[in-house]
Coordinates of C-alpha atoms in Angstrom, one line a residue:
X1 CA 10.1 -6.4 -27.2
X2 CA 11.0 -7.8 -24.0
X3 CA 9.9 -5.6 -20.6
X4 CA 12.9 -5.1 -18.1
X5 CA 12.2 -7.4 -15.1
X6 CA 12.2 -5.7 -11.9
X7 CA 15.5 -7.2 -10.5
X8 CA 17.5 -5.7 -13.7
X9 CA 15.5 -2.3 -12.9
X10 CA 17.6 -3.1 -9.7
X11 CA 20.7 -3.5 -11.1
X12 CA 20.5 -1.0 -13.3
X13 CA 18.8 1.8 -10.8
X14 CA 22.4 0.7 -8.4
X15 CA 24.8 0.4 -11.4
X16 CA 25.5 -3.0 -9.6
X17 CA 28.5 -4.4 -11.3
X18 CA 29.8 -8.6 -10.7
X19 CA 30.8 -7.6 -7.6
X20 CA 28.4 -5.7 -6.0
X21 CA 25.1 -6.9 -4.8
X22 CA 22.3 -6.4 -2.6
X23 CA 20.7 -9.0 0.3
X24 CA 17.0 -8.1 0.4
X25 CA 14.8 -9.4 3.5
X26 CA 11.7 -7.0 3.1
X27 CA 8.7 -9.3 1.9
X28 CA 7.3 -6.8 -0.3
X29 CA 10.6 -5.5 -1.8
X30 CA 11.3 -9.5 -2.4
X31 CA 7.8 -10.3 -4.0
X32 CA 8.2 -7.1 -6.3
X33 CA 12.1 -7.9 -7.3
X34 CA 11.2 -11.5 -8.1
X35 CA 7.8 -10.5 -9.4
X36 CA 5.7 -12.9 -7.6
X37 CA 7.5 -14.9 -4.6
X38 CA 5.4 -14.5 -1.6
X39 CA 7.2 -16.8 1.0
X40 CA 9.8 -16.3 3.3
X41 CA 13.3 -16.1 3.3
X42 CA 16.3 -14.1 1.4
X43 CA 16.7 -12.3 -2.0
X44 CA 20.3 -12.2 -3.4
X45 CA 20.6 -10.0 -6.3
X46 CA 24.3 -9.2 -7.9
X47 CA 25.1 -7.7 -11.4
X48 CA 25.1 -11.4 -12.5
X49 CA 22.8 -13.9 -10.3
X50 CA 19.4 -13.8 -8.9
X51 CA 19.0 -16.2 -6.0
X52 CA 16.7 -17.1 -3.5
X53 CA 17.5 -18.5 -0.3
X54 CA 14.7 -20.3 1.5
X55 CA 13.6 -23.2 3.6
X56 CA 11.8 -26.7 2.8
X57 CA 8.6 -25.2 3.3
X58 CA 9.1 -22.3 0.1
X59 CA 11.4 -24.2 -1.9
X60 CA 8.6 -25.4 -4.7
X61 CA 6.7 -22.6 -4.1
X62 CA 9.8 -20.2 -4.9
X63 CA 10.8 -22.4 -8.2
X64 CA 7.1 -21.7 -9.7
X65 CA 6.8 -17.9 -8.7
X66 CA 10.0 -16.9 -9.8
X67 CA 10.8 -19.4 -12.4
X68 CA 13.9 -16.5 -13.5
X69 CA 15.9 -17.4 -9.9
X70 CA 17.9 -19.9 -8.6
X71 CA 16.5 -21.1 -5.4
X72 CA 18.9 -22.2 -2.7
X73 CA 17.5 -24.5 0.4
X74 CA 18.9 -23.8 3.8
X75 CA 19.8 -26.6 6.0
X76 CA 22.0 -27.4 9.4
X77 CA 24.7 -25.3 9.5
X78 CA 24.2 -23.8 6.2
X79 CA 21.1 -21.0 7.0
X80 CA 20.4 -17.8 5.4
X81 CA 23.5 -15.2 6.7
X82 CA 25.9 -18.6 5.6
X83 CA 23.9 -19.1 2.1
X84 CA 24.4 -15.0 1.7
X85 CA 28.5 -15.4 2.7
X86 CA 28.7 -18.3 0.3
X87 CA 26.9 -16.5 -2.7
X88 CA 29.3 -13.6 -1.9
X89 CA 32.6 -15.5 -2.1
X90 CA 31.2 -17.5 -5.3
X91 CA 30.4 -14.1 -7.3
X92 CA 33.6 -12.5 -5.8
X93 CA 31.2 -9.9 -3.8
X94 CA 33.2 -6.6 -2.5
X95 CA 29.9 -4.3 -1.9
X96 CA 27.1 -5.6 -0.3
X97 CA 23.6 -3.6 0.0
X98 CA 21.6 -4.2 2.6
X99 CA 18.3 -3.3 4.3
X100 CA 18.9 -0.8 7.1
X101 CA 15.0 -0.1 7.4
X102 CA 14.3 -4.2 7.8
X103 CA 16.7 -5.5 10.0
X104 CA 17.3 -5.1 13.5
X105 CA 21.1 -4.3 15.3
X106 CA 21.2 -7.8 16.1
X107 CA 20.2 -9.0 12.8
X108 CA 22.7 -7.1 11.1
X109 CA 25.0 -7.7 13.5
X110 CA 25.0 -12.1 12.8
X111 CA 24.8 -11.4 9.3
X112 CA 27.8 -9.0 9.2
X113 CA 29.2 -11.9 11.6
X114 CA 28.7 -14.2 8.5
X115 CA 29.9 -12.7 5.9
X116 CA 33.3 -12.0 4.7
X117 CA 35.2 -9.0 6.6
X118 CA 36.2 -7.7 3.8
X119 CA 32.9 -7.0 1.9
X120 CA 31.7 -3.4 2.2
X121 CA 28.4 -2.8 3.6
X122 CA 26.2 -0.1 2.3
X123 CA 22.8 1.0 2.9
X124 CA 20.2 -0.3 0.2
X125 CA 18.3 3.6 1.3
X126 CA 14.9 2.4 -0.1
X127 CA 16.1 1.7 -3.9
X128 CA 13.4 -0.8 -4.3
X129 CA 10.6 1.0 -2.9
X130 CA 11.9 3.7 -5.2
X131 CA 10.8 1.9 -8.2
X132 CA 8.2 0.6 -7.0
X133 CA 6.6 4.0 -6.9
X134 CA 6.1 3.8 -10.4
X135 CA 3.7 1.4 -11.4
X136 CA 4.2 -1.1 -15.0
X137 CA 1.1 -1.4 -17.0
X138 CA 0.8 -4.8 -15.6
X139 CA 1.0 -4.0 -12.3
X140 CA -1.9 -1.1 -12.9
X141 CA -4.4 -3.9 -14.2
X142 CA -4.0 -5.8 -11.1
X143 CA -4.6 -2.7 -9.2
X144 CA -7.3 -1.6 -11.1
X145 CA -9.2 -5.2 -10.7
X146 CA -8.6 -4.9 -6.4
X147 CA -10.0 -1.6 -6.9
X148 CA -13.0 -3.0 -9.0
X149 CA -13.5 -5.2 -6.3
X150 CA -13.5 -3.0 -3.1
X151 CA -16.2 -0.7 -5.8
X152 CA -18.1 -3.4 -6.3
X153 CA -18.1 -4.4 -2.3
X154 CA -19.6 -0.7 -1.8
X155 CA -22.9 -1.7 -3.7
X156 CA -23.0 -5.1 -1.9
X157 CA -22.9 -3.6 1.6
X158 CA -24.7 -0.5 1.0
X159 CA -28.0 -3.0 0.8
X160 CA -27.0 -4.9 3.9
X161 CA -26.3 -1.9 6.3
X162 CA -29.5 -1.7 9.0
X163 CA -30.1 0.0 12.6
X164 CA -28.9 -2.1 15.3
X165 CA -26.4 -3.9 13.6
X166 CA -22.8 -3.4 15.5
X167 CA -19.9 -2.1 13.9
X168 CA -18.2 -5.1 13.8
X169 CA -20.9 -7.0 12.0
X170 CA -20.3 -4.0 9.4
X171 CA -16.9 -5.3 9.1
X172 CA -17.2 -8.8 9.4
X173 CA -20.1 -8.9 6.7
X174 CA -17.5 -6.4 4.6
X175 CA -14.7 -8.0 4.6
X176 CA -16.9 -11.1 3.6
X177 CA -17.6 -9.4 0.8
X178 CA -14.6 -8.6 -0.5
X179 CA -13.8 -12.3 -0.4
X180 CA -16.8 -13.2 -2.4
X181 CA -16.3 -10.8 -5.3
X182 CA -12.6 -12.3 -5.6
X183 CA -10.0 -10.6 -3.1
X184 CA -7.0 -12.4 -1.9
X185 CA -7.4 -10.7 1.3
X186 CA -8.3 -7.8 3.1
X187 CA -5.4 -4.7 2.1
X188 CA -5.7 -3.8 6.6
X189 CA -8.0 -4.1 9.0
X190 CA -11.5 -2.5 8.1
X191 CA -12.2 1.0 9.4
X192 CA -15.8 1.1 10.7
X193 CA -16.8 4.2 13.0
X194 CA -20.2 5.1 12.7
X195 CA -21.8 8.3 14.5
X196 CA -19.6 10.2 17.3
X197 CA -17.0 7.4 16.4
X198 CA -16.5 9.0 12.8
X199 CA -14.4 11.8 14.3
X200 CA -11.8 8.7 15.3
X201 CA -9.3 8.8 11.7
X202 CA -8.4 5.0 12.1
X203 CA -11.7 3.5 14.5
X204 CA -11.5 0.0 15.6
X205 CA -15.0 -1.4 14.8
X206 CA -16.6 -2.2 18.4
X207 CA -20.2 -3.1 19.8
X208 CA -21.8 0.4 19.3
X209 CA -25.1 -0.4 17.3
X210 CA -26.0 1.5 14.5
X211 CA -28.5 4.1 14.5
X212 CA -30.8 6.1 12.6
X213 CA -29.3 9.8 12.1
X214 CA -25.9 8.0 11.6
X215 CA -22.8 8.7 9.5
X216 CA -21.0 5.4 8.7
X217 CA -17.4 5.6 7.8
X218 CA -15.9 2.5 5.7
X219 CA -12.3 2.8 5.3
X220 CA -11.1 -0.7 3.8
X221 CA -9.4 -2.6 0.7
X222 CA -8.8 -5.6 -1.1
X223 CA -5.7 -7.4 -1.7
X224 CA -5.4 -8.9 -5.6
X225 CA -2.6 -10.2 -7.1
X226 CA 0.1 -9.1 -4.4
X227 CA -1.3 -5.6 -4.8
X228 CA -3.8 -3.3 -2.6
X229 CA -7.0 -1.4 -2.5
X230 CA -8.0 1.4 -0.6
X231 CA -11.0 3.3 -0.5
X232 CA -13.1 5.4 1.6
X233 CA -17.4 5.9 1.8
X234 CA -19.1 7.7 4.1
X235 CA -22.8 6.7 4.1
X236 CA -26.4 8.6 6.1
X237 CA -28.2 5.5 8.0
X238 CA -31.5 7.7 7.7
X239 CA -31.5 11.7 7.3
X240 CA -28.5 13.0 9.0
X241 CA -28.2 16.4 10.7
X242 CA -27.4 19.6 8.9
X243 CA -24.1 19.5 10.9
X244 CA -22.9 16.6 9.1
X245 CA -24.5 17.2 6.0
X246 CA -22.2 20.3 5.7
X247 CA -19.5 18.2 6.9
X248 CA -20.5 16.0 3.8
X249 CA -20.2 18.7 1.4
X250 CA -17.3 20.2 2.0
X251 CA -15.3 16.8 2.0
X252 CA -16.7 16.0 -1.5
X253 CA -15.9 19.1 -2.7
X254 CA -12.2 19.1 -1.5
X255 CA -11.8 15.5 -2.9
X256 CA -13.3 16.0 -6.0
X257 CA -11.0 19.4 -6.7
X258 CA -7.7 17.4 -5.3
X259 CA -8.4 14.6 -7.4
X260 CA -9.5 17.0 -10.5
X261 CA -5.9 18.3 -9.5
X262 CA -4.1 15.1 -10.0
X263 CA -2.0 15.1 -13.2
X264 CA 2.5 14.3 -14.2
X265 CA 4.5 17.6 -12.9
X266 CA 2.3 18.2 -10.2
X267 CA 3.9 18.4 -6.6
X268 CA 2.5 16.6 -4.2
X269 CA 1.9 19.1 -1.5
X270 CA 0.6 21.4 -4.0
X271 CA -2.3 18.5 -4.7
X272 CA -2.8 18.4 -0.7
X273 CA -2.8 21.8 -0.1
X274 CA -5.9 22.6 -2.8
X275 CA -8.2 20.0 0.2
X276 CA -7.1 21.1 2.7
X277 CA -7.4 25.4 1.9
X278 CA -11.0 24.9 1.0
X279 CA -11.9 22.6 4.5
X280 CA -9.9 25.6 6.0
X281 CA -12.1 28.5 4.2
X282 CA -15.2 26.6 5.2
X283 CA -14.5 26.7 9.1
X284 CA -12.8 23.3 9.7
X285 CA -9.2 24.4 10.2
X286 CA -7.5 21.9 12.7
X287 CA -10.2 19.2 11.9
X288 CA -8.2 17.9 8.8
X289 CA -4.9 16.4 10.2
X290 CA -4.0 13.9 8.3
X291 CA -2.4 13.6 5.0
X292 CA -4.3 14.2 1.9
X293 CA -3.5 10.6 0.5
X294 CA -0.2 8.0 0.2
X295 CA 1.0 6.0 -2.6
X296 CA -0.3 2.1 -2.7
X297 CA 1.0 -1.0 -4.0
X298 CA 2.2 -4.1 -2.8
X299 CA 1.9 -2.5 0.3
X300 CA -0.9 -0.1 1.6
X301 CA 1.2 3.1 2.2
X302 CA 4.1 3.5 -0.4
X303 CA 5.4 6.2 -1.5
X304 CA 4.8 9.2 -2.7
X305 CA 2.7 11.3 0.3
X306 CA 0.1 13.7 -0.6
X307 CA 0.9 15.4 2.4
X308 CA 2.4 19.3 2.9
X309 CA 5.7 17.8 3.5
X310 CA 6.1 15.8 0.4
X311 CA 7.2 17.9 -2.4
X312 CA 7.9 14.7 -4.8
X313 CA 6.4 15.7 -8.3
X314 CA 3.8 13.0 -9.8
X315 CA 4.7 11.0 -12.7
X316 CA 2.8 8.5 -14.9
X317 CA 2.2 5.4 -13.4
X318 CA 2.0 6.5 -9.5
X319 CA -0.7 5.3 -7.7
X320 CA -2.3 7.5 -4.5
X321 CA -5.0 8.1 -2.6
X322 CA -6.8 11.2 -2.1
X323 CA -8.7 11.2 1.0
X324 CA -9.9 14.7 2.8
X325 CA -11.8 13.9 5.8
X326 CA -13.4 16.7 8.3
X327 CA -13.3 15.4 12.0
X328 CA -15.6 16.4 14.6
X329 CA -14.8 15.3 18.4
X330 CA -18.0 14.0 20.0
X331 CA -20.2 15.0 16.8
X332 CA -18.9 13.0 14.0
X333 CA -16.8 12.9 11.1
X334 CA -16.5 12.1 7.0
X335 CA -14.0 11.0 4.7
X336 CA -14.0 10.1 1.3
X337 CA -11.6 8.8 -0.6
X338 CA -10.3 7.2 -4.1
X339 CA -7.5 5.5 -5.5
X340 CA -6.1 7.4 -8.5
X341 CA -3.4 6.2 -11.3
X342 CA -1.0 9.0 -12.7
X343 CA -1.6 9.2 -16.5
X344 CA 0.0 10.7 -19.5
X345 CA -2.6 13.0 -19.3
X346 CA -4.0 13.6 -15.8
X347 CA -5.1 10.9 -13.6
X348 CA -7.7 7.7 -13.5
X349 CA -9.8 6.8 -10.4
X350 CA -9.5 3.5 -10.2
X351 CA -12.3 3.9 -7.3
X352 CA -15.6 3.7 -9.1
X353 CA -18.2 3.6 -6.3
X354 CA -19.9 6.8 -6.4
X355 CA -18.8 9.4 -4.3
X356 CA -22.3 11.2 -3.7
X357 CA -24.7 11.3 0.1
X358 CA -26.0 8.1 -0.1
X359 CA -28.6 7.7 2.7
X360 CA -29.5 4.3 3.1

């Protein structure tokens, strides 16, 4: 039996008929819709036609990732907005979607220009990052293989860590790593903050030199595939203090619990408040102030949240993190955190590195 591509998903999800369709410009909602096109350029998607419109450069590149589209080639006087207006008068277009989240006023404004005045403009509201919530089985073995490989990268740099390396070595000699073992790329830029610097959420590594006594944060994540990693370790660069080993505990605790907690028909903020009522009952209320976790896919934060505010229910095939952290200003801080798949059942960490003190 053949799988429903993503683009019909689309079509269906809109109840687009042959003369309604939608202009997509968002790289990852084009890659996902097409299923594999990663240049630039324009996705035109009607009950009837799947085009893409792109330059010289993309053309080839376009034909053999997304061998189910036409691929259009813009050219003087005939550029994107005037390949969109021409596919709309060919298929008779009367409703046009469009991407109110990706295009600025004055985009919108030259495309609009473009285009027929008769067509109707509606918002596309986030359709395709909708579905793209819910993961295919496909899409979960790619994810699971980027996961595999940030894992992996945990064992690698655990026995390359040393006092008086910077921070930035950390995340030079990481991200390194990850290339080695078979990432496409890095998911976003390495989080590295080691000592006081662990109470910063999102750190930028810098010079400060690690040091014996330290707790090293590594927030980080492969790309594979089109899709993303994320994971979180917080490692002891000799014995640390009983301070942070506390710290230490209750994070482990609350992620293990939150991510014990992940199963279908859950609600979201019910997941995040389980973390974050135990780091509150063990004395660090207001040191946890961040979101429990996000959704991850082609992008690194999708949708759902795992956040009090969120009260989306989980279904099989959503992908999220789960990531307590405990943050002390001028002391330190830990975070630890998995990637988790929604199952029939309950939920599978595709994170594997373990999650116990390692002191290195």
């Amino acid at each position: 039996m053949t799988s429903v591509t993503a683009s019909e998903k689309l079509v269906q999800h809109l109840h687009l008929d042959a003369h309604s369709g939608v202009a997509v410009h968002n790289p990852s909602n084009m890659f996902y819709l097409t299923q594999g096109y990663s240049g630039e350029g324009v996705v035109f998607i009607s009950g009837r036609r799947r085009v893409i419109i792109t330059d010289f450069r993309y053309t080839e590149q376009a034909e053999r990732q997304a061998p189910d589209f036409e691929v259009v080639m813009v050219d003087k006087g005939m550029g994107h907005n005037q390949w969109l207006a021409r596919l709309c008068q060919e298929e008779g277009i009367t409703s046009l979607r469009y991407e109110d989240d990706t295009l600025t006023v004055r985009q919108f404004a030259a495309l609009q220009g473009a285009v027929d005045a008769t067509v109707e403009w509606t918002s596309l509201g986030g359709a395709p990052q909708e579905l793209r919530a819910v993961k295919t089985e496909a899409e979960a073995a790619i994810m699971r293989k980027a996961a595999a490989i940030t894992s992996a990268a945990f064992d690698v740099i655990c026995g390359k860590i040393r006092e008086g390396m910077t921070e930035k070595e950390l995340q030079v000699e990481l991200d390194f790593t990850m290339l080695k073992l078979g990432a496409d790329g890095i998911s976003f830029d390495t989080i590295i903050a080691s000592g006081e610097n662990g109470s910063l959420c999102h750190a930028i590594p810098g010079a400060r030199k690690l040091q014996k006594g330290d707790m090293i944060t590594m927030d980080y994540g492969a790309k594979f595939g089109g899709y993303c990693s994320d994971m979180t370790r917080t490692v002891a660069l000799g014995t640390p203090s009983d301070t942070m080993r506390r710290v230490y505990d209750t994070v482990l605790y609350a992620q293990q619990t939150a991510q014990d907690a992940l199963a279908p028909g859950k609600i979201c903020s019910d997941i995040d408040k389980i973390a974050r009522d135990y780091i509150d009952q063990q004395g660090y209320a207001g040191r946890f102030g961040h979101g429990l976790g996000h959704g991850v896919g082609i992008d690194i934060h999708e949708n759902p949240r795992l956040s009090f505010s969120c009260h989306e229910v989980l279904v099989p095939g959503m992908v999220v993190t789960v990531e307590p952290g405990v943050y002390l200003p001028g002391v330190g801080g830990v975070r630890i955190e998995n990637t988790c798949l929604i199952t029939e059942n309950g939920a599978e960490a595709l994170t594997t590195a373990p999650r116990h003190l390692i002191t290195l």
